[in-house]
């Protein structure tokens, strides 16, 4: 016996709008990566898109427009928190706009290797997003052929860039300034700093913000301890700082460095925050669950990835002009690892 069933019709943009409780114009803005949509509204729309299985036909759209609906992200790292969160934001925004996302890993900062990877990415068509937080990324951003749509996710510029540079960034300088000011407000005479590497200059934006806060307060400026990116680098720096009894406050260039510093202080018998206060940077997921939980500065890397795609999408669709801009303000998250220095406890 032949049984005839009913095939469920594909979800429409109006179905998504009804499920999310918004207008279909708002759904369209989310799909097209428009930056004006509020984060909670965007999340509701993306959830409705996933729940209903709504998909625009990317192949048909590409054929109709004559453009490849794909972007490639070039990055030297896919695992560190900031990099991974940027990739997530790019993918979320691209998926909603029916764009495919490819990832090109820059395995070396060697000029020839970077040029080859950039060319392979360019050959796929579409546009490029380059995460330029390291020498390989900076070199890749400079090697993109003229005329190819590209957006750079960059370290905070030393000065406002010109209006034709397709860049987005977080305000790392202000974030470091705020974290340092918080530690000084607790009564510490100064704040020591474990620095992450700078991608473009000798002094990173985070180092500059830390130093400016010390100068604003009129206190001494200790020599920064040059670290890397991971807990092992923080551990080595922490062992060095723990030997100095005058060290009562340490700001770390990221939360992974802070993790290593906390371990080193524990091994050396320096109580946190009783003897030494520690603050990190980025608010990685593990930061709230350390013992003690880590005071840190929250940066919206996922939103940064969405903004990078939105800027590139506007260029690809010829719907927006390039406008370099910072994305979201940093937020200080005070937890257990910071407190007054020993003399005032």
mmCIF file of C-alpha atoms in Angstrom:
data_model
loop_
_atom_site.group_PDB
_atom_site.id
_atom_site.type_symbol
_atom_site.label_atom_id
_atom_site.label_comp_id
_atom_site.label_asym_id
_atom_site.label_seq_id
_atom_site.Cartn_x
_atom_site.Cartn_y
_atom_site.Cartn_z
ATOM 1 C CA UNK A 1 0.000 0.000 0.000
ATOM 2 C CA UNK A 2 1.367 3.393 -0.956
ATOM 3 C CA UNK A 3 1.048 6.055 1.707
ATOM 4 C CA UNK A 4 1.302 9.692 0.728
ATOM 5 C CA UNK A 5 2.729 11.975 3.381
ATOM 6 C CA UNK A 6 2.940 15.716 3.673
ATOM 7 C CA UNK A 7 6.337 17.339 3.309
ATOM 8 C CA UNK A 8 6.876 20.131 5.775
ATOM 9 C CA UNK A 9 7.474 23.396 3.966
ATOM 10 C CA UNK A 10 10.809 25.130 4.603
ATOM 11 C CA UNK A 11 10.731 27.844 7.241
ATOM 12 C CA UNK A 12 10.484 31.386 5.902
ATOM 13 C CA UNK A 13 11.950 34.604 7.185
ATOM 14 C CA UNK A 14 8.509 35.535 8.552
ATOM 15 C CA UNK A 15 8.375 32.242 10.479
ATOM 16 C CA UNK A 16 11.689 33.148 12.086
ATOM 17 C CA UNK A 17 10.389 36.638 12.920
ATOM 18 C CA UNK A 18 7.274 35.195 14.595
ATOM 19 C CA UNK A 19 9.287 32.666 16.627
ATOM 20 C CA UNK A 20 11.743 35.334 17.785
ATOM 21 C CA UNK A 21 9.079 37.969 18.456
ATOM 22 C CA UNK A 22 10.615 40.532 16.103
ATOM 23 C CA UNK A 23 9.872 42.037 12.710
ATOM 24 C CA UNK A 24 11.041 40.320 9.544
ATOM 25 C CA UNK A 25 13.155 43.407 8.860
ATOM 26 C CA UNK A 26 15.052 42.704 12.085
ATOM 27 C CA UNK A 27 15.605 39.100 10.985
ATOM 28 C CA UNK A 28 16.957 40.434 7.702
ATOM 29 C CA UNK A 29 19.373 42.710 9.549
ATOM 30 C CA UNK A 30 20.646 39.781 11.627
ATOM 31 C CA UNK A 31 21.027 37.624 8.518
ATOM 32 C CA UNK A 32 23.007 40.353 6.811
ATOM 33 C CA UNK A 33 25.304 40.952 9.794
ATOM 34 C CA UNK A 34 24.070 44.483 10.490
ATOM 35 C CA UNK A 35 25.829 45.824 13.640
ATOM 36 C CA UNK A 36 22.845 47.846 14.915
ATOM 37 C CA UNK A 37 20.940 44.826 16.282
ATOM 38 C CA UNK A 38 21.021 44.463 20.084
ATOM 39 C CA UNK A 39 22.927 41.377 21.305
ATOM 40 C CA UNK A 40 19.917 39.805 23.065
ATOM 41 C CA UNK A 41 17.746 40.337 19.980
ATOM 42 C CA UNK A 42 20.425 38.819 17.741
ATOM 43 C CA UNK A 43 20.660 35.800 20.044
ATOM 44 C CA UNK A 44 16.872 35.249 19.902
ATOM 45 C CA UNK A 45 16.875 35.449 16.118
ATOM 46 C CA UNK A 46 19.850 33.076 15.778
ATOM 47 C CA UNK A 47 18.162 30.625 18.161
ATOM 48 C CA UNK A 48 14.951 30.757 16.088
ATOM 49 C CA UNK A 49 16.936 30.234 12.883
ATOM 50 C CA UNK A 50 18.540 27.116 14.356
ATOM 51 C CA UNK A 51 15.292 25.790 15.847
ATOM 52 C CA UNK A 52 13.312 26.196 12.625
ATOM 53 C CA UNK A 53 16.136 25.083 10.362
ATOM 54 C CA UNK A 54 15.824 28.277 8.327
ATOM 55 C CA UNK A 55 18.367 28.476 5.541
ATOM 56 C CA UNK A 56 18.664 30.839 2.636
ATOM 57 C CA UNK A 57 19.738 29.041 -0.512
ATOM 58 C CA UNK A 58 23.343 30.155 -0.681
ATOM 59 C CA UNK A 59 23.965 28.584 -4.071
ATOM 60 C CA UNK A 60 21.031 30.378 -5.660
ATOM 61 C CA UNK A 61 22.032 33.656 -4.078
ATOM 62 C CA UNK A 62 25.590 33.293 -5.338
ATOM 63 C CA UNK A 63 24.416 32.537 -8.860
ATOM 64 C CA UNK A 64 22.004 35.468 -8.820
ATOM 65 C CA UNK A 65 24.564 37.941 -7.530
ATOM 66 C CA UNK A 66 27.573 36.628 -9.400
ATOM 67 C CA UNK A 67 29.576 36.698 -6.148
ATOM 68 C CA UNK A 68 31.021 33.960 -3.995
ATOM 69 C CA UNK A 69 29.218 33.813 -0.671
ATOM 70 C CA UNK A 70 32.245 32.762 1.305
ATOM 71 C CA UNK A 71 34.858 34.312 3.535
ATOM 72 C CA UNK A 72 38.200 32.984 4.725
ATOM 73 C CA UNK A 73 39.669 33.796 8.128
ATOM 74 C CA UNK A 74 43.469 33.846 8.283
ATOM 75 C CA UNK A 75 44.849 33.274 11.777
ATOM 76 C CA UNK A 76 48.005 31.990 13.407
ATOM 77 C CA UNK A 77 46.073 30.427 16.286
ATOM 78 C CA UNK A 78 42.719 28.691 16.699
ATOM 79 C CA UNK A 79 42.928 27.634 20.361
ATOM 80 C CA UNK A 80 43.731 30.671 22.527
ATOM 81 C CA UNK A 81 40.562 32.163 23.998
ATOM 82 C CA UNK A 82 40.568 35.477 22.123
ATOM 83 C CA UNK A 83 41.294 33.919 18.732
ATOM 84 C CA UNK A 84 38.765 31.111 19.184
ATOM 85 C CA UNK A 85 36.045 33.522 20.310
ATOM 86 C CA UNK A 86 36.634 35.785 17.301
ATOM 87 C CA UNK A 87 36.289 32.755 15.019
ATOM 88 C CA UNK A 88 33.031 31.871 16.757
ATOM 89 C CA UNK A 89 31.642 35.359 16.212
ATOM 90 C CA UNK A 90 32.607 35.338 12.527
ATOM 91 C CA UNK A 91 30.983 31.936 12.032
ATOM 92 C CA UNK A 92 27.761 32.925 13.817
ATOM 93 C CA UNK A 93 27.322 36.087 11.757
ATOM 94 C CA UNK A 94 28.327 34.389 8.493
ATOM 95 C CA UNK A 95 25.973 31.457 9.061
ATOM 96 C CA UNK A 96 23.046 33.792 9.612
ATOM 97 C CA UNK A 97 23.880 35.559 6.337
ATOM 98 C CA UNK A 98 24.258 32.232 4.455
ATOM 99 C CA UNK A 99 27.983 32.657 3.956
ATOM 100 C CA UNK A 100 30.447 29.803 4.210
ATOM 101 C CA UNK A 101 33.543 30.269 6.376
ATOM 102 C CA UNK A 102 36.950 28.771 5.718
ATOM 103 C CA UNK A 103 39.974 28.969 8.020
ATOM 104 C CA UNK A 104 43.537 29.368 6.818
ATOM 105 C CA UNK A 105 46.125 28.715 9.533
ATOM 106 C CA UNK A 106 49.301 30.769 9.340
ATOM 107 C CA UNK A 107 51.837 28.214 10.530
ATOM 108 C CA UNK A 108 54.815 30.523 10.180
ATOM 109 C CA UNK A 109 55.624 34.228 10.065
ATOM 110 C CA UNK A 110 58.066 33.559 7.233
ATOM 111 C CA UNK A 111 57.340 36.001 4.413
ATOM 112 C CA UNK A 112 57.112 33.368 1.682
ATOM 113 C CA UNK A 113 54.933 31.059 3.781
ATOM 114 C CA UNK A 114 52.545 33.889 4.661
ATOM 115 C CA UNK A 115 52.350 35.077 1.051
ATOM 116 C CA UNK A 116 51.514 31.539 -0.092
ATOM 117 C CA UNK A 117 48.727 31.175 2.468
ATOM 118 C CA UNK A 118 47.283 34.574 1.559
ATOM 119 C CA UNK A 119 47.287 33.654 -2.123
ATOM 120 C CA UNK A 120 45.549 30.333 -1.464
ATOM 121 C CA UNK A 121 42.880 32.148 0.530
ATOM 122 C CA UNK A 122 42.476 34.755 -2.222
ATOM 123 C CA UNK A 123 42.059 32.024 -4.830
ATOM 124 C CA UNK A 124 38.947 30.707 -3.067
ATOM 125 C CA UNK A 125 37.070 33.934 -3.875
ATOM 126 C CA UNK A 126 34.942 35.975 -1.498
ATOM 127 C CA UNK A 127 36.610 38.117 1.151
ATOM 128 C CA UNK A 128 39.215 37.761 3.885
ATOM 129 C CA UNK A 129 39.262 38.419 7.609
ATOM 130 C CA UNK A 130 42.773 38.491 9.088
ATOM 131 C CA UNK A 131 43.343 38.171 12.841
ATOM 132 C CA UNK A 132 46.477 40.310 13.164
ATOM 133 C CA UNK A 133 47.415 39.780 16.820
ATOM 134 C CA UNK A 134 50.874 38.371 16.056
ATOM 135 C CA UNK A 135 53.696 38.824 13.521
ATOM 136 C CA UNK A 136 52.259 36.259 11.091
ATOM 137 C CA UNK A 137 48.830 37.923 11.139
ATOM 138 C CA UNK A 138 50.276 41.411 10.706
ATOM 139 C CA UNK A 139 52.361 40.224 7.760
ATOM 140 C CA UNK A 140 49.339 38.497 6.215
ATOM 141 C CA UNK A 141 47.217 41.643 6.513
ATOM 142 C CA UNK A 142 49.901 43.587 4.653
ATOM 143 C CA UNK A 143 50.214 40.914 1.949
ATOM 144 C CA UNK A 144 46.561 40.878 0.841
ATOM 145 C CA UNK A 145 46.388 41.787 -2.875
ATOM 146 C CA UNK A 146 44.966 45.197 -3.756
ATOM 147 C CA UNK A 147 41.294 45.081 -4.617
ATOM 148 C CA UNK A 148 40.516 41.989 -2.546
ATOM 149 C CA UNK A 149 37.908 42.727 0.171
ATOM 150 C CA UNK A 150 39.590 42.312 3.569
ATOM 151 C CA UNK A 151 38.970 43.235 7.201
ATOM 152 C CA UNK A 152 41.705 43.157 9.847
ATOM 153 C CA UNK A 153 41.077 42.313 13.485
ATOM 154 C CA UNK A 154 43.941 44.282 14.992
ATOM 155 C CA UNK A 155 45.559 45.295 18.243
ATOM 156 C CA UNK A 156 44.382 48.677 19.543
ATOM 157 C CA UNK A 157 46.008 51.278 17.254
ATOM 158 C CA UNK A 158 48.464 53.713 18.844
ATOM 159 C CA UNK A 159 46.431 56.562 17.284
ATOM 160 C CA UNK A 160 43.098 56.731 15.432
ATOM 161 C CA UNK A 161 43.587 55.206 11.957
ATOM 162 C CA UNK A 162 42.482 56.788 8.721
ATOM 163 C CA UNK A 163 38.932 56.338 7.558
ATOM 164 C CA UNK A 164 39.794 53.925 4.744
ATOM 165 C CA UNK A 165 41.393 51.185 6.862
ATOM 166 C CA UNK A 166 39.106 48.145 7.234
ATOM 167 C CA UNK A 167 39.965 47.393 10.869
ATOM 168 C CA UNK A 168 38.104 46.458 14.039
ATOM 169 C CA UNK A 169 39.569 46.181 17.542
ATOM 170 C CA UNK A 170 38.820 46.172 21.264
ATOM 171 C CA UNK A 171 40.089 48.981 23.469
ATOM 172 C CA UNK A 172 42.889 47.085 25.199
ATOM 173 C CA UNK A 173 44.569 50.279 26.353
ATOM 174 C CA UNK A 174 41.534 51.449 28.324
ATOM 175 C CA UNK A 175 40.979 47.934 29.691
ATOM 176 C CA UNK A 176 44.519 47.726 31.109
ATOM 177 C CA UNK A 177 44.204 51.265 32.478
ATOM 178 C CA UNK A 178 40.992 50.330 34.301
ATOM 179 C CA UNK A 179 42.413 47.114 35.778
ATOM 180 C CA UNK A 180 45.540 48.908 37.009
ATOM 181 C CA UNK A 181 43.477 51.718 38.488
ATOM 182 C CA UNK A 182 41.392 49.129 40.366
ATOM 183 C CA UNK A 183 44.473 47.560 41.963
ATOM 184 C CA UNK A 184 45.887 50.951 42.914
ATOM 185 C CA UNK A 185 42.552 51.957 44.457
ATOM 186 C CA UNK A 186 42.890 49.039 46.892
ATOM 187 C CA UNK A 187 45.995 50.690 48.368
ATOM 188 C CA UNK A 188 48.860 49.016 46.504
ATOM 189 C CA UNK A 189 51.904 51.266 46.062
ATOM 190 C CA UNK A 190 52.364 50.089 42.471
ATOM 191 C CA UNK A 191 51.322 47.292 40.109
ATOM 192 C CA UNK A 192 53.717 44.878 38.418
ATOM 193 C CA UNK A 193 52.895 43.642 34.928
ATOM 194 C CA UNK A 194 53.416 40.356 33.065
ATOM 195 C CA UNK A 195 53.188 41.349 29.403
ATOM 196 C CA UNK A 196 51.945 39.449 26.368
ATOM 197 C CA UNK A 197 53.889 39.980 23.123
ATOM 198 C CA UNK A 198 52.934 42.923 20.918
ATOM 199 C CA UNK A 199 52.047 42.265 17.305
ATOM 200 C CA UNK A 200 53.051 45.601 15.838
ATOM 201 C CA UNK A 201 55.327 47.517 18.162
ATOM 202 C CA UNK A 202 57.666 47.223 21.107
ATOM 203 C CA UNK A 203 55.012 48.238 23.620
ATOM 204 C CA UNK A 204 51.558 46.670 23.344
ATOM 205 C CA UNK A 205 48.338 48.589 23.959
ATOM 206 C CA UNK A 206 47.848 46.688 27.193
ATOM 207 C CA UNK A 207 51.313 47.636 28.404
ATOM 208 C CA UNK A 208 50.672 51.264 27.419
ATOM 209 C CA UNK A 209 47.394 51.344 29.377
ATOM 210 C CA UNK A 210 49.048 49.850 32.472
ATOM 211 C CA UNK A 211 51.926 52.350 32.297
ATOM 212 C CA UNK A 212 49.618 55.335 31.795
ATOM 213 C CA UNK A 213 47.564 54.401 34.857
ATOM 214 C CA UNK A 214 50.737 54.308 36.971
ATOM 215 C CA UNK A 215 51.810 57.689 35.620
ATOM 216 C CA UNK A 216 48.379 59.174 36.259
ATOM 217 C CA UNK A 217 48.646 58.012 39.873
ATOM 218 C CA UNK A 218 52.212 59.312 40.224
ATOM 219 C CA UNK A 219 53.616 55.959 41.383
ATOM 220 C CA UNK A 220 56.742 54.033 40.395
ATOM 221 C CA UNK A 221 56.799 52.046 37.141
ATOM 222 C CA UNK A 222 58.297 48.576 37.612
ATOM 223 C CA UNK A 223 59.994 46.921 34.669
ATOM 224 C CA UNK A 224 57.416 44.746 32.867
ATOM 225 C CA UNK A 225 58.130 41.028 32.898
ATOM 226 C CA UNK A 226 57.989 39.871 29.281
ATOM 227 C CA UNK A 227 55.840 36.761 29.032
ATOM 228 C CA UNK A 228 54.312 34.742 26.228
ATOM 229 C CA UNK A 229 50.705 33.598 25.905
ATOM 230 C CA UNK A 230 50.348 30.469 28.054
ATOM 231 C CA UNK A 231 50.293 29.370 31.709
ATOM 232 C CA UNK A 232 53.880 28.116 31.525
ATOM 233 C CA UNK A 233 55.030 31.659 30.693
ATOM 234 C CA UNK A 234 52.996 33.049 33.580
ATOM 235 C CA UNK A 235 54.450 30.440 35.926
ATOM 236 C CA UNK A 236 58.019 31.457 35.058
ATOM 237 C CA UNK A 237 57.156 35.146 35.512
ATOM 238 C CA UNK A 238 55.358 34.416 38.773
ATOM 239 C CA UNK A 239 58.394 32.629 40.230
ATOM 240 C CA UNK A 240 60.498 35.692 39.418
ATOM 241 C CA UNK A 241 58.042 38.137 40.977
ATOM 242 C CA UNK A 242 57.333 35.973 44.035
ATOM 243 C CA UNK A 243 60.950 36.331 45.176
ATOM 244 C CA UNK A 244 60.463 40.081 45.699
ATOM 245 C CA UNK A 245 58.556 40.801 48.952
ATOM 246 C CA UNK A 246 57.763 44.310 47.670
ATOM 247 C CA UNK A 247 55.497 42.844 44.974
ATOM 248 C CA UNK A 248 51.897 43.076 46.221
ATOM 249 C CA UNK A 249 49.907 43.469 42.977
ATOM 250 C CA UNK A 250 50.347 41.833 39.573
ATOM 251 C CA UNK A 251 48.419 42.515 36.366
ATOM 252 C CA UNK A 252 48.742 39.799 33.723
ATOM 253 C CA UNK A 253 48.385 40.311 29.974
ATOM 254 C CA UNK A 254 45.834 37.491 29.725
ATOM 255 C CA UNK A 255 44.063 34.998 31.974
ATOM 256 C CA UNK A 256 46.309 32.098 30.966
ATOM 257 C CA UNK A 257 49.343 34.032 32.215
ATOM 258 C CA UNK A 258 47.442 34.778 35.427
ATOM 259 C CA UNK A 259 46.770 31.062 35.878
ATOM 260 C CA UNK A 260 50.516 30.379 35.822
ATOM 261 C CA UNK A 261 51.239 33.316 38.144
ATOM 262 C CA UNK A 262 48.708 32.033 40.694
ATOM 263 C CA UNK A 263 50.368 28.622 40.681
ATOM 264 C CA UNK A 264 53.840 30.126 41.135
ATOM 265 C CA UNK A 265 52.697 32.290 44.060
ATOM 266 C CA UNK A 266 51.120 29.236 45.699
ATOM 267 C CA UNK A 267 54.347 27.254 45.324
ATOM 268 C CA UNK A 268 56.303 30.112 46.902
ATOM 269 C CA UNK A 269 53.933 30.468 49.858
ATOM 270 C CA UNK A 270 52.599 33.897 48.796
ATOM 271 C CA UNK A 271 48.892 34.011 49.636
ATOM 272 C CA UNK A 272 46.434 35.482 47.098
ATOM 273 C CA UNK A 273 44.971 38.007 47.800
ATOM 274 C CA UNK A 274 46.317 38.198 51.374
ATOM 275 C CA UNK A 275 49.889 38.985 50.291
ATOM 276 C CA UNK A 276 49.615 39.517 46.539
ATOM 277 C CA UNK A 277 46.661 40.586 44.392
ATOM 278 C CA UNK A 278 46.441 39.206 40.854
ATOM 279 C CA UNK A 279 44.317 40.421 37.927
ATOM 280 C CA UNK A 280 44.026 38.987 34.449
ATOM 281 C CA UNK A 281 42.728 39.976 31.066
ATOM 282 C CA UNK A 282 39.977 38.649 28.733
ATOM 283 C CA UNK A 283 37.649 36.851 31.241
ATOM 284 C CA UNK A 284 38.229 33.396 29.777
ATOM 285 C CA UNK A 285 35.646 30.800 30.920
ATOM 286 C CA UNK A 286 37.951 29.192 33.508
ATOM 287 C CA UNK A 287 38.646 32.502 35.279
ATOM 288 C CA UNK A 288 35.521 32.392 37.442
ATOM 289 C CA UNK A 289 36.324 28.861 38.662
ATOM 290 C CA UNK A 290 39.922 29.236 39.801
ATOM 291 C CA UNK A 291 40.772 29.266 43.505
ATOM 292 C CA UNK A 292 40.701 32.136 44.204
ATOM 293 C CA UNK A 293 38.433 33.233 41.362
ATOM 294 C CA UNK A 294 40.224 35.681 39.107
ATOM 295 C CA UNK A 295 39.643 39.420 38.884
ATOM 296 C CA UNK A 296 39.923 40.231 35.185
ATOM 297 C CA UNK A 297 38.799 42.521 32.366
ATOM 298 C CA UNK A 298 36.074 41.178 30.078
ATOM 299 C CA UNK A 299 36.429 41.828 26.350
ATOM 300 C CA UNK A 300 33.754 40.857 23.843
ATOM 301 C CA UNK A 301 35.812 38.848 21.350
ATOM 302 C CA UNK A 302 32.745 37.089 19.950
ATOM 303 C CA UNK A 303 31.168 40.473 19.260
ATOM 304 C CA UNK A 304 34.443 41.511 17.648
ATOM 305 C CA UNK A 305 34.173 38.573 15.253
ATOM 306 C CA UNK A 306 30.592 39.503 14.410
ATOM 307 C CA UNK A 307 31.646 43.101 13.784
ATOM 308 C CA UNK A 308 34.476 41.976 11.512
ATOM 309 C CA UNK A 309 32.075 39.951 9.396
ATOM 310 C CA UNK A 310 29.501 42.763 9.365
ATOM 311 C CA UNK A 311 32.116 45.192 8.038
ATOM 312 C CA UNK A 312 33.290 42.746 5.385
ATOM 313 C CA UNK A 313 29.727 41.799 4.491
ATOM 314 C CA UNK A 314 28.853 45.441 3.898
ATOM 315 C CA UNK A 315 31.782 45.738 1.499
ATOM 316 C CA UNK A 316 30.960 42.503 -0.325
ATOM 317 C CA UNK A 317 27.309 43.470 -0.703
ATOM 318 C CA UNK A 318 28.259 47.058 -1.545
ATOM 319 C CA UNK A 319 25.932 48.160 1.239
ATOM 320 C CA UNK A 320 28.329 49.986 3.525
ATOM 321 C CA UNK A 321 31.472 52.051 3.446
ATOM 322 C CA UNK A 322 34.588 50.973 5.289
ATOM 323 C CA UNK A 323 34.804 52.566 8.723
ATOM 324 C CA UNK A 324 37.491 51.450 11.182
ATOM 325 C CA UNK A 325 36.143 51.289 14.710
ATOM 326 C CA UNK A 326 36.619 49.895 18.208
ATOM 327 C CA UNK A 327 34.042 47.328 19.325
ATOM 328 C CA UNK A 328 32.379 47.439 22.770
ATOM 329 C CA UNK A 329 33.805 48.836 25.983
ATOM 330 C CA UNK A 330 35.873 46.688 28.372
ATOM 331 C CA UNK A 331 34.233 45.587 31.630
ATOM 332 C CA UNK A 332 36.160 45.077 34.872
ATOM 333 C CA UNK A 333 35.043 41.888 36.659
ATOM 334 C CA UNK A 334 36.113 41.988 40.333
ATOM 335 C CA UNK A 335 36.456 38.573 41.980
ATOM 336 C CA UNK A 336 38.411 37.029 44.848
ATOM 337 C CA UNK A 337 42.004 37.408 43.624
ATOM 338 C CA UNK A 338 42.289 41.149 44.331
ATOM 339 C CA UNK A 339 42.302 42.883 47.701
ATOM 340 C CA UNK A 340 44.229 45.379 49.843
ATOM 341 C CA UNK A 341 47.978 44.977 50.381
ATOM 342 C CA UNK A 342 49.113 43.176 53.554
ATOM 343 C CA UNK A 343 49.790 46.341 55.597
ATOM 344 C CA UNK A 344 46.158 47.479 55.256
ATOM 345 C CA UNK A 345 44.336 44.147 55.596
#
